[in-house]
């Protein structure tokens, strides 16, 4: 199965991706996690993207499309994959169509902006795996430590309120039009299947809705 998870920054894409990927045994492809790993490792790519990521802007389409094509050529993607945070612009979605990469399901997780701003200040992440926690809503077993490895959790550079608001603005102008893009594609080709779930409630409640929507 090939899935695209759409949703604003902080809508819970990374949180739900973990459950979906386990359930359907497909790899999670998060362009944000891939870019953050490059920044952390200090690679050329990382140096190139750090500033724009910290400011809440988008990395160039060409760079992202190259990264994705390289990633889905790997063996583990033969059985399918889940895109988390990609595509994020119309040109990125068009690149998939042009490359003949068909998607089965586009799932949007919808959350209001003010709820998102409130959520982001409590987010903590495990940089090694991309596992996501929240100090109140989804706390780790031991405060500040990853459940699986016991390693330290960190706060993301781009989770300051002003940057979150900039990311939301970028989402509304550049990424939200993808909903219309995929609804039209679905009407024309019968694929992908588009569905939307409200992303407010407990993590478990949303997982149940997400799994139901994916069949
Ligand atoms: P990326 O890493 O993709 O960030 P994002 O889309 O802004 O999304 P987030 O990771 O912030 O949120 P999420 O939806 O995964 O929510 P999460 O599950 O963590 O991108 C980062 C940057 O990289 C971009 O700004 C851009 O610069 C660049 N980039 C990446 N991809 C790109 C692309 N394709 N093109 C161009 N540039 C690109 O949850 C958030 C918090 O809420 C957590 O603390 C979580 O525990 C908590 N939470 C989750 N569910 C619930 C719930 N039901 N109730 C309460 N709290 C909850
Ligand atoms: Zn994420």
PDB file of N, CA and C in Angstrom, residues 24-112:
ATOM      1  N   UNK A  24       0.498  -1.920   8.695  1.00  0.00           N
ATOM      2  CA  UNK A  24       0.518  -2.357   7.298  1.00  0.00           C
ATOM      3  C   UNK A  24       1.912  -2.810   6.835  1.00  0.00           C
ATOM      4  N   UNK A  25       2.866  -2.825   7.780  1.00  0.00           N
ATOM      5  CA  UNK A  25       4.230  -3.280   7.501  1.00  0.00           C
ATOM      6  C   UNK A  25       4.853  -2.560   6.285  1.00  0.00           C
ATOM      7  N   UNK A  26       4.841  -1.253   6.338  1.00  0.00           N
ATOM      8  CA  UNK A  26       5.457  -0.444   5.275  1.00  0.00           C
ATOM      9  C   UNK A  26       6.405   0.569   5.921  1.00  0.00           C
ATOM     10  N   UNK A  27       7.453   1.003   5.203  1.00  0.00           N
ATOM     11  CA  UNK A  27       8.370   1.987   5.794  1.00  0.00           C
ATOM     12  C   UNK A  27       7.765   3.399   5.839  1.00  0.00           C
ATOM     13  N   UNK A  28       8.142   4.145   6.863  1.00  0.00           N
ATOM     14  CA  UNK A  28       7.731   5.557   6.995  1.00  0.00           C
ATOM     15  C   UNK A  28       8.784   6.416   6.327  1.00  0.00           C
ATOM     16  N   UNK A  29       8.368   7.223   5.372  1.00  0.00           N
ATOM     17  CA  UNK A  29       9.305   8.113   4.701  1.00  0.00           C
ATOM     18  C   UNK A  29       8.935   9.543   5.068  1.00  0.00           C
ATOM     19  N   UNK A  30       9.676  10.090   6.031  1.00  0.00           N
ATOM     20  CA  UNK A  30       9.426  11.454   6.486  1.00  0.00           C
ATOM     21  C   UNK A  30      10.535  12.341   5.956  1.00  0.00           C
ATOM     22  N   UNK A  31      10.185  13.245   5.030  1.00  0.00           N
ATOM     23  CA  UNK A  31      11.224  14.134   4.491  1.00  0.00           C
ATOM     24  C   UNK A  31      11.784  15.019   5.601  1.00  0.00           C
ATOM     25  N   UNK A  32      10.936  15.419   6.557  1.00  0.00           N
ATOM     26  CA  UNK A  32      11.427  16.234   7.678  1.00  0.00           C
ATOM     27  C   UNK A  32      12.472  15.473   8.486  1.00  0.00           C
ATOM     28  N   UNK A  33      12.198  14.196   8.809  1.00  0.00           N
ATOM     29  CA  UNK A  33      13.176  13.392   9.568  1.00  0.00           C
ATOM     30  C   UNK A  33      14.466  13.219   8.769  1.00  0.00           C
ATOM     31  N   UNK A  34      14.330  13.000   7.467  1.00  0.00           N
ATOM     32  CA  UNK A  34      15.526  12.798   6.628  1.00  0.00           C
ATOM     33  C   UNK A  34      16.385  14.069   6.620  1.00  0.00           C
ATOM     34  N   UNK A  35      15.728  15.215   6.502  1.00  0.00           N
ATOM     35  CA  UNK A  35      16.467  16.484   6.468  1.00  0.00           C
ATOM     36  C   UNK A  35      17.104  16.783   7.826  1.00  0.00           C
ATOM     37  N   UNK A  36      16.355  16.513   8.903  1.00  0.00           N
ATOM     38  CA  UNK A  36      16.930  16.759  10.242  1.00  0.00           C
ATOM     39  C   UNK A  36      18.126  15.854  10.491  1.00  0.00           C
ATOM     40  N   UNK A  37      18.078  14.612   9.993  1.00  0.00           N
ATOM     41  CA  UNK A  37      19.223  13.699  10.152  1.00  0.00           C
ATOM     42  C   UNK A  37      20.434  14.253   9.402  1.00  0.00           C
ATOM     43  N   UNK A  38      20.200  14.843   8.227  1.00  0.00           N
ATOM     44  CA  UNK A  38      21.303  15.417   7.444  1.00  0.00           C
ATOM     45  C   UNK A  38      21.903  16.633   8.151  1.00  0.00           C
ATOM     46  N   UNK A  39      21.037  17.437   8.774  1.00  0.00           N
ATOM     47  CA  UNK A  39      21.526  18.613   9.518  1.00  0.00           C
ATOM     48  C   UNK A  39      22.382  18.138  10.691  1.00  0.00           C
ATOM     49  N   UNK A  40      21.887  17.130  11.395  1.00  0.00           N
ATOM     50  CA  UNK A  40      22.586  16.626  12.576  1.00  0.00           C
ATOM     51  C   UNK A  40      23.944  16.040  12.191  1.00  0.00           C
ATOM     52  N   UNK A  41      23.980  15.341  11.056  1.00  0.00           N
ATOM     53  CA  UNK A  41      25.224  14.703  10.619  1.00  0.00           C
ATOM     54  C   UNK A  41      26.185  15.707   9.982  1.00  0.00           C
ATOM     55  N   UNK A  42      25.692  16.930   9.736  1.00  0.00           N
ATOM     56  CA  UNK A  42      26.562  17.969   9.171  1.00  0.00           C
ATOM     57  C   UNK A  42      26.964  17.718   7.721  1.00  0.00           C
ATOM     58  N   UNK A  43      26.126  17.003   6.962  1.00  0.00           N
ATOM     59  CA  UNK A  43      26.438  16.735   5.545  1.00  0.00           C
ATOM     60  C   UNK A  43      26.221  18.007   4.716  1.00  0.00           C
ATOM     61  N   UNK A  44      26.657  17.960   3.445  1.00  0.00           N
ATOM     62  CA  UNK A  44      26.452  19.088   2.537  1.00  0.00           C
ATOM     63  C   UNK A  44      24.968  19.444   2.468  1.00  0.00           C
ATOM     64  N   UNK A  45      24.124  18.402   2.313  1.00  0.00           N
ATOM     65  CA  UNK A  45      22.677  18.605   2.258  1.00  0.00           C
ATOM     66  C   UNK A  45      22.210  19.318   3.530  1.00  0.00           C
ATOM     67  N   UNK A  46      22.680  18.839   4.669  1.00  0.00           N
ATOM     68  CA  UNK A  46      22.285  19.421   5.955  1.00  0.00           C
ATOM     69  C   UNK A  46      22.640  20.896   6.042  1.00  0.00           C
ATOM     70  N   UNK A  47      23.861  21.238   5.588  1.00  0.00           N
ATOM     71  CA  UNK A  47      24.303  22.644   5.645  1.00  0.00           C
ATOM     72  C   UNK A  47      23.426  23.504   4.753  1.00  0.00           C
ATOM     73  N   UNK A  48      23.028  22.903   3.619  1.00  0.00           N
ATOM     74  CA  UNK A  48      22.224  23.633   2.644  1.00  0.00           C
ATOM     75  C   UNK A  48      20.815  23.953   3.168  1.00  0.00           C
ATOM     76  N   UNK A  49      20.235  23.047   3.972  1.00  0.00           N
ATOM     77  CA  UNK A  49      18.828  23.202   4.344  1.00  0.00           C
ATOM     78  C   UNK A  49      18.581  23.760   5.748  1.00  0.00           C
ATOM     79  N   UNK A  50      19.625  23.805   6.586  1.00  0.00           N
ATOM     80  CA  UNK A  50      19.416  24.149   7.999  1.00  0.00           C
ATOM     81  C   UNK A  50      18.688  25.485   8.183  1.00  0.00           C
ATOM     82  N   UNK A  51      19.182  26.507   7.493  1.00  0.00           N
ATOM     83  CA  UNK A  51      18.646  27.844   7.707  1.00  0.00           C
ATOM     84  C   UNK A  51      17.160  27.926   7.345  1.00  0.00           C
ATOM     85  N   UNK A  52      16.819  27.382   6.178  1.00  0.00           N
ATOM     86  CA  UNK A  52      15.419  27.476   5.738  1.00  0.00           C
ATOM     87  C   UNK A  52      14.508  26.659   6.665  1.00  0.00           C
ATOM     88  N   UNK A  53      14.992  25.519   7.161  1.00  0.00           N
ATOM     89  CA  UNK A  53      14.178  24.722   8.087  1.00  0.00           C
ATOM     90  C   UNK A  53      13.971  25.458   9.406  1.00  0.00           C
ATOM     91  N   UNK A  54      15.043  26.032   9.943  1.00  0.00           N
ATOM     92  CA  UNK A  54      14.921  26.734  11.226  1.00  0.00           C
ATOM     93  C   UNK A  54      13.973  27.926  11.123  1.00  0.00           C
ATOM     94  N   UNK A  55      13.870  28.509   9.929  1.00  0.00           N
ATOM     95  CA  UNK A  55      13.007  29.686   9.757  1.00  0.00           C
ATOM     96  C   UNK A  55      11.557  29.280   9.481  1.00  0.00           C
ATOM     97  N   UNK A  56      11.312  28.004   9.226  1.00  0.00           N
ATOM     98  CA  UNK A  56       9.943  27.548   8.966  1.00  0.00           C
ATOM     99  C   UNK A  56       9.554  27.589   7.497  1.00  0.00           C
ATOM    100  N   UNK A  57      10.501  27.864   6.615  1.00  0.00           N
ATOM    101  CA  UNK A  57      10.223  27.874   5.175  1.00  0.00           C
ATOM    102  C   UNK A  57      10.348  26.479   4.582  1.00  0.00           C
ATOM    103  N   UNK A  58      10.136  26.360   3.273  1.00  0.00           N
ATOM    104  CA  UNK A  58      10.236  25.055   2.604  1.00  0.00           C
ATOM    105  C   UNK A  58      11.549  24.930   1.841  1.00  0.00           C
ATOM    106  N   UNK A  59      12.102  23.738   1.858  1.00  0.00           N
ATOM    107  CA  UNK A  59      13.284  23.391   1.086  1.00  0.00           C
ATOM    108  C   UNK A  59      12.856  23.294  -0.391  1.00  0.00           C
ATOM    109  N   UNK A  60      13.803  23.484  -1.326  1.00  0.00           N
ATOM    110  CA  UNK A  60      13.421  23.541  -2.750  1.00  0.00           C
ATOM    111  C   UNK A  60      12.824  22.222  -3.245  1.00  0.00           C
ATOM    112  N   UNK A  61      11.878  22.340  -4.160  1.00  0.00           N
ATOM    113  CA  UNK A  61      11.214  21.157  -4.706  1.00  0.00           C
ATOM    114  C   UNK A  61      12.204  20.182  -5.340  1.00  0.00           C
ATOM    115  N   UNK A  62      13.166  20.689  -6.119  1.00  0.00           N
ATOM    116  CA  UNK A  62      14.122  19.810  -6.812  1.00  0.00           C
ATOM    117  C   UNK A  62      14.886  18.938  -5.829  1.00  0.00           C
ATOM    118  N   UNK A  63      15.314  19.568  -4.752  1.00  0.00           N
ATOM    119  CA  UNK A  63      16.095  18.830  -3.763  1.00  0.00           C
ATOM    120  C   UNK A  63      15.252  17.713  -3.132  1.00  0.00           C
ATOM    121  N   UNK A  64      14.016  18.058  -2.770  1.00  0.00           N
ATOM    122  CA  UNK A  64      13.124  17.089  -2.117  1.00  0.00           C
ATOM    123  C   UNK A  64      12.765  15.944  -3.078  1.00  0.00           C
ATOM    124  N   UNK A  65      12.475  16.289  -4.332  1.00  0.00           N
ATOM    125  CA  UNK A  65      12.077  15.264  -5.300  1.00  0.00           C
ATOM    126  C   UNK A  65      13.232  14.284  -5.526  1.00  0.00           C
ATOM    127  N   UNK A  66      14.455  14.811  -5.591  1.00  0.00           N
ATOM    128  CA  UNK A  66      15.640  13.955  -5.739  1.00  0.00           C
ATOM    129  C   UNK A  66      15.785  12.994  -4.564  1.00  0.00           C
ATOM    130  N   UNK A  67      15.576  13.542  -3.374  1.00  0.00           N
ATOM    131  CA  UNK A  67      15.704  12.753  -2.137  1.00  0.00           C
ATOM    132  C   UNK A  67      14.683  11.613  -2.124  1.00  0.00           C
ATOM    133  N   UNK A  68      13.453  11.918  -2.527  1.00  0.00           N
ATOM    134  CA  UNK A  68      12.366  10.935  -2.529  1.00  0.00           C
ATOM    135  C   UNK A  68      12.617   9.845  -3.570  1.00  0.00           C
ATOM    136  N   UNK A  69      13.046  10.244  -4.745  1.00  0.00           N
ATOM    137  CA  UNK A  69      13.262   9.243  -5.801  1.00  0.00           C
ATOM    138  C   UNK A  69      14.341   8.252  -5.381  1.00  0.00           C
ATOM    139  N   UNK A  70      15.373   8.767  -4.743  1.00  0.00           N
ATOM    140  CA  UNK A  70      16.461   7.912  -4.261  1.00  0.00           C
ATOM    141  C   UNK A  70      15.943   6.952  -3.177  1.00  0.00           C
ATOM    142  N   UNK A  71      15.111   7.486  -2.284  1.00  0.00           N
ATOM    143  CA  UNK A  71      14.620   6.681  -1.164  1.00  0.00           C
ATOM    144  C   UNK A  71      13.669   5.573  -1.622  1.00  0.00           C
ATOM    145  N   UNK A  72      12.744   5.885  -2.539  1.00  0.00           N
ATOM    146  CA  UNK A  72      11.768   4.846  -2.900  1.00  0.00           C
ATOM    147  C   UNK A  72      12.342   3.807  -3.858  1.00  0.00           C
ATOM    148  N   UNK A  73      13.565   4.048  -4.353  1.00  0.00           N
ATOM    149  CA  UNK A  73      14.229   3.030  -5.178  1.00  0.00           C
ATOM    150  C   UNK A  73      14.809   1.911  -4.303  1.00  0.00           C
ATOM    151  N   UNK A  74      14.847   2.124  -2.989  1.00  0.00           N
ATOM    152  CA  UNK A  74      15.413   1.105  -2.103  1.00  0.00           C
ATOM    153  C   UNK A  74      14.461  -0.089  -1.949  1.00  0.00           C
ATOM    154  N   UNK A  75      15.060  -1.258  -1.646  1.00  0.00           N
ATOM    155  CA  UNK A  75      14.317  -2.521  -1.617  1.00  0.00           C
ATOM    156  C   UNK A  75      13.086  -2.518  -0.706  1.00  0.00           C
ATOM    157  N   UNK A  76      13.217  -1.883   0.468  1.00  0.00           N
ATOM    158  CA  UNK A  76      12.124  -1.965   1.438  1.00  0.00           C
ATOM    159  C   UNK A  76      10.856  -1.242   0.967  1.00  0.00           C
ATOM    160  N   UNK A  77      10.953  -0.473  -0.108  1.00  0.00           N
ATOM    161  CA  UNK A  77       9.767   0.253  -0.602  1.00  0.00           C
ATOM    162  C   UNK A  77       8.980  -0.538  -1.634  1.00  0.00           C
ATOM    163  N   UNK A  78       9.467  -1.738  -1.983  1.00  0.00           N
ATOM    164  CA  UNK A  78       8.773  -2.550  -2.991  1.00  0.00           C
ATOM    165  C   UNK A  78       7.361  -2.899  -2.532  1.00  0.00           C
ATOM    166  N   UNK A  79       7.173  -3.095  -1.218  1.00  0.00           N
ATOM    167  CA  UNK A  79       5.852  -3.495  -0.698  1.00  0.00           C
ATOM    168  C   UNK A  79       4.936  -2.295  -0.432  1.00  0.00           C
ATOM    169  N   UNK A  80       5.459  -1.088  -0.623  1.00  0.00           N
ATOM    170  CA  UNK A  80       4.681   0.119  -0.376  1.00  0.00           C
ATOM    171  C   UNK A  80       5.442   1.047   0.555  1.00  0.00           C
ATOM    172  N   UNK A  81       4.805   2.146   0.922  1.00  0.00           N
ATOM    173  CA  UNK A  81       5.456   3.117   1.815  1.00  0.00           C
ATOM    174  C   UNK A  81       4.431   4.138   2.271  1.00  0.00           C
ATOM    175  N   UNK A  82       4.813   4.870   3.307  1.00  0.00           N
ATOM    176  CA  UNK A  82       3.982   5.976   3.771  1.00  0.00           C
ATOM    177  C   UNK A  82       4.795   7.253   3.686  1.00  0.00           C
ATOM    178  N   UNK A  83       4.277   8.241   2.974  1.00  0.00           N
ATOM    179  CA  UNK A  83       4.921   9.555   2.922  1.00  0.00           C
ATOM    180  C   UNK A  83       4.363  10.429   4.045  1.00  0.00           C
ATOM    181  N   UNK A  84       5.261  10.941   4.871  1.00  0.00           N
ATOM    182  CA  UNK A  84       4.894  11.841   5.974  1.00  0.00           C
ATOM    183  C   UNK A  84       5.602  13.174   5.710  1.00  0.00           C
ATOM    184  N   UNK A  85       4.828  14.197   5.331  1.00  0.00           N
ATOM    185  CA  UNK A  85       5.441  15.510   5.062  1.00  0.00           C
ATOM    186  C   UNK A  85       5.847  15.700   3.613  1.00  0.00           C
ATOM    187  N   UNK A  86       5.463  14.795   2.763  1.00  0.00           N
ATOM    188  CA  UNK A  86       5.707  14.877   1.327  1.00  0.00           C
ATOM    189  C   UNK A  86       4.493  14.274   0.626  1.00  0.00           C
ATOM    190  N   UNK A  87       4.018  14.796  -0.510  1.00  0.00           N
ATOM    191  CA  UNK A  87       4.403  16.078  -1.113  1.00  0.00           C
ATOM    192  C   UNK A  87       3.838  17.246  -0.319  1.00  0.00           C
ATOM    193  N   UNK A  88       4.437  18.408  -0.514  1.00  0.00           N
ATOM    194  CA  UNK A  88       4.069  19.584   0.252  1.00  0.00           C
ATOM    195  C   UNK A  88       3.763  20.775  -0.627  1.00  0.00           C
ATOM    196  N   UNK A  89       3.938  20.591  -1.922  1.00  0.00           N
ATOM    197  CA  UNK A  89       3.631  21.648  -2.891  1.00  0.00           C
ATOM    198  C   UNK A  89       3.035  20.946  -4.119  1.00  0.00           C
ATOM    199  N   UNK A  90       2.339  21.723  -4.949  1.00  0.00           N
ATOM    200  CA  UNK A  90       1.784  21.153  -6.187  1.00  0.00           C
ATOM    201  C   UNK A  90       2.907  20.580  -7.078  1.00  0.00           C
ATOM    202  N   UNK A  91       4.026  21.292  -7.300  1.00  0.00           N
ATOM    203  CA  UNK A  91       5.085  20.688  -8.126  1.00  0.00           C
ATOM    204  C   UNK A  91       5.601  19.345  -7.577  1.00  0.00           C
ATOM    205  N   UNK A  92       5.644  19.181  -6.257  1.00  0.00           N
ATOM    206  CA  UNK A  92       6.089  17.885  -5.699  1.00  0.00           C
ATOM    207  C   UNK A  92       5.067  16.794  -6.032  1.00  0.00           C
ATOM    208  N   UNK A  93       3.788  17.114  -5.939  1.00  0.00           N
ATOM    209  CA  UNK A  93       2.750  16.124  -6.263  1.00  0.00           C
ATOM    210  C   UNK A  93       2.771  15.801  -7.753  1.00  0.00           C
ATOM    211  N   UNK A  94       2.992  16.823  -8.575  1.00  0.00           N
ATOM    212  CA  UNK A  94       3.055  16.600 -10.024  1.00  0.00           C
ATOM    213  C   UNK A  94       4.248  15.722 -10.393  1.00  0.00           C
ATOM    214  N   UNK A  95       5.345  15.870  -9.666  1.00  0.00           N
ATOM    215  CA  UNK A  95       6.534  15.055  -9.944  1.00  0.00           C
ATOM    216  C   UNK A  95       6.229  13.572  -9.746  1.00  0.00           C
ATOM    217  N   UNK A  96       5.402  13.256  -8.751  1.00  0.00           N
ATOM    218  CA  UNK A  96       5.015  11.854  -8.516  1.00  0.00           C
ATOM    219  C   UNK A  96       4.198  11.337  -9.695  1.00  0.00           C
ATOM    220  N   UNK A  97       3.249  12.152 -10.136  1.00  0.00           N
ATOM    221  CA  UNK A  97       2.389  11.754 -11.264  1.00  0.00           C
ATOM    222  C   UNK A  97       3.255  11.533 -12.506  1.00  0.00           C
ATOM    223  N   UNK A  98       4.162  12.497 -12.764  1.00  0.00           N
ATOM    224  CA  UNK A  98       5.025  12.394 -13.949  1.00  0.00           C
ATOM    225  C   UNK A  98       5.922  11.165 -13.905  1.00  0.00           C
ATOM    226  N   UNK A  99       6.342  10.781 -12.693  1.00  0.00           N
ATOM    227  CA  UNK A  99       7.213   9.609 -12.564  1.00  0.00           C
ATOM    228  C   UNK A  99       6.401   8.310 -12.570  1.00  0.00           C
ATOM    229  N   UNK A 100       5.071   8.423 -12.700  1.00  0.00           N
ATOM    230  CA  UNK A 100       4.221   7.232 -12.755  1.00  0.00           C
ATOM    231  C   UNK A 100       4.094   6.527 -11.414  1.00  0.00           C
ATOM    232  N   UNK A 101       4.318   7.264 -10.320  1.00  0.00           N
ATOM    233  CA  UNK A 101       4.221   6.656  -8.985  1.00  0.00           C
ATOM    234  C   UNK A 101       2.794   6.833  -8.481  1.00  0.00           C
ATOM    235  N   UNK A 102       2.008   5.754  -8.535  1.00  0.00           N
ATOM    236  CA  UNK A 102       0.601   5.822  -8.136  1.00  0.00           C
ATOM    237  C   UNK A 102       0.449   5.663  -6.634  1.00  0.00           C
ATOM    238  N   UNK A 103      -0.478   6.438  -6.090  1.00  0.00           N
ATOM    239  CA  UNK A 103      -0.737   6.416  -4.650  1.00  0.00           C
ATOM    240  C   UNK A 103      -2.118   5.803  -4.430  1.00  0.00           C
ATOM    241  N   UNK A 104      -2.229   4.945  -3.398  1.00  0.00           N
ATOM    242  CA  UNK A 104      -3.524   4.307  -3.115  1.00  0.00           C
ATOM    243  C   UNK A 104      -4.411   5.171  -2.225  1.00  0.00           C
ATOM    244  N   UNK A 105      -3.802   5.749  -1.172  1.00  0.00           N
ATOM    245  CA  UNK A 105      -4.583   6.499  -0.190  1.00  0.00           C
ATOM    246  C   UNK A 105      -3.938   7.822   0.168  1.00  0.00           C
ATOM    247  N   UNK A 106      -4.742   8.877   0.145  1.00  0.00           N
ATOM    248  CA  UNK A 106      -4.317  10.174   0.678  1.00  0.00           C
ATOM    249  C   UNK A 106      -5.200  10.437   1.886  1.00  0.00           C
ATOM    250  N   UNK A 107      -4.570  10.570   3.042  1.00  0.00           N
ATOM    251  CA  UNK A 107      -5.322  10.740   4.279  1.00  0.00           C
ATOM    252  C   UNK A 107      -4.938  12.074   4.903  1.00  0.00           C
ATOM    253  N   UNK A 108      -5.940  12.932   5.098  1.00  0.00           N
ATOM    254  CA  UNK A 108      -5.678  14.233   5.718  1.00  0.00           C
ATOM    255  C   UNK A 108      -6.047  14.188   7.192  1.00  0.00           C
ATOM    256  N   UNK A 109      -5.144  14.659   8.042  1.00  0.00           N
ATOM    257  CA  UNK A 109      -5.454  14.802   9.471  1.00  0.00           C
ATOM    258  C   UNK A 109      -5.680  16.293   9.713  1.00  0.00           C
ATOM    259  N   UNK A 110      -6.920  16.647  10.080  1.00  0.00           N
ATOM    260  CA  UNK A 110      -7.292  18.065  10.187  1.00  0.00           C
ATOM    261  C   UNK A 110      -7.309  18.537  11.640  1.00  0.00           C
ATOM    262  N   UNK A 111      -6.565  19.606  11.920  1.00  0.00           N
ATOM    263  CA  UNK A 111      -6.518  20.211  13.267  1.00  0.00           C
ATOM    264  C   UNK A 111      -6.472  21.734  13.110  1.00  0.00           C
ATOM    265  N   UNK A 112      -7.210  22.448  13.983  1.00  0.00           N
ATOM    266  CA  UNK A 112      -7.226  23.920  13.927  1.00  0.00           C
ATOM    267  C   UNK A 112      -5.871  24.508  14.325  1.00  0.00           C
TER     268      UNK A 112
END
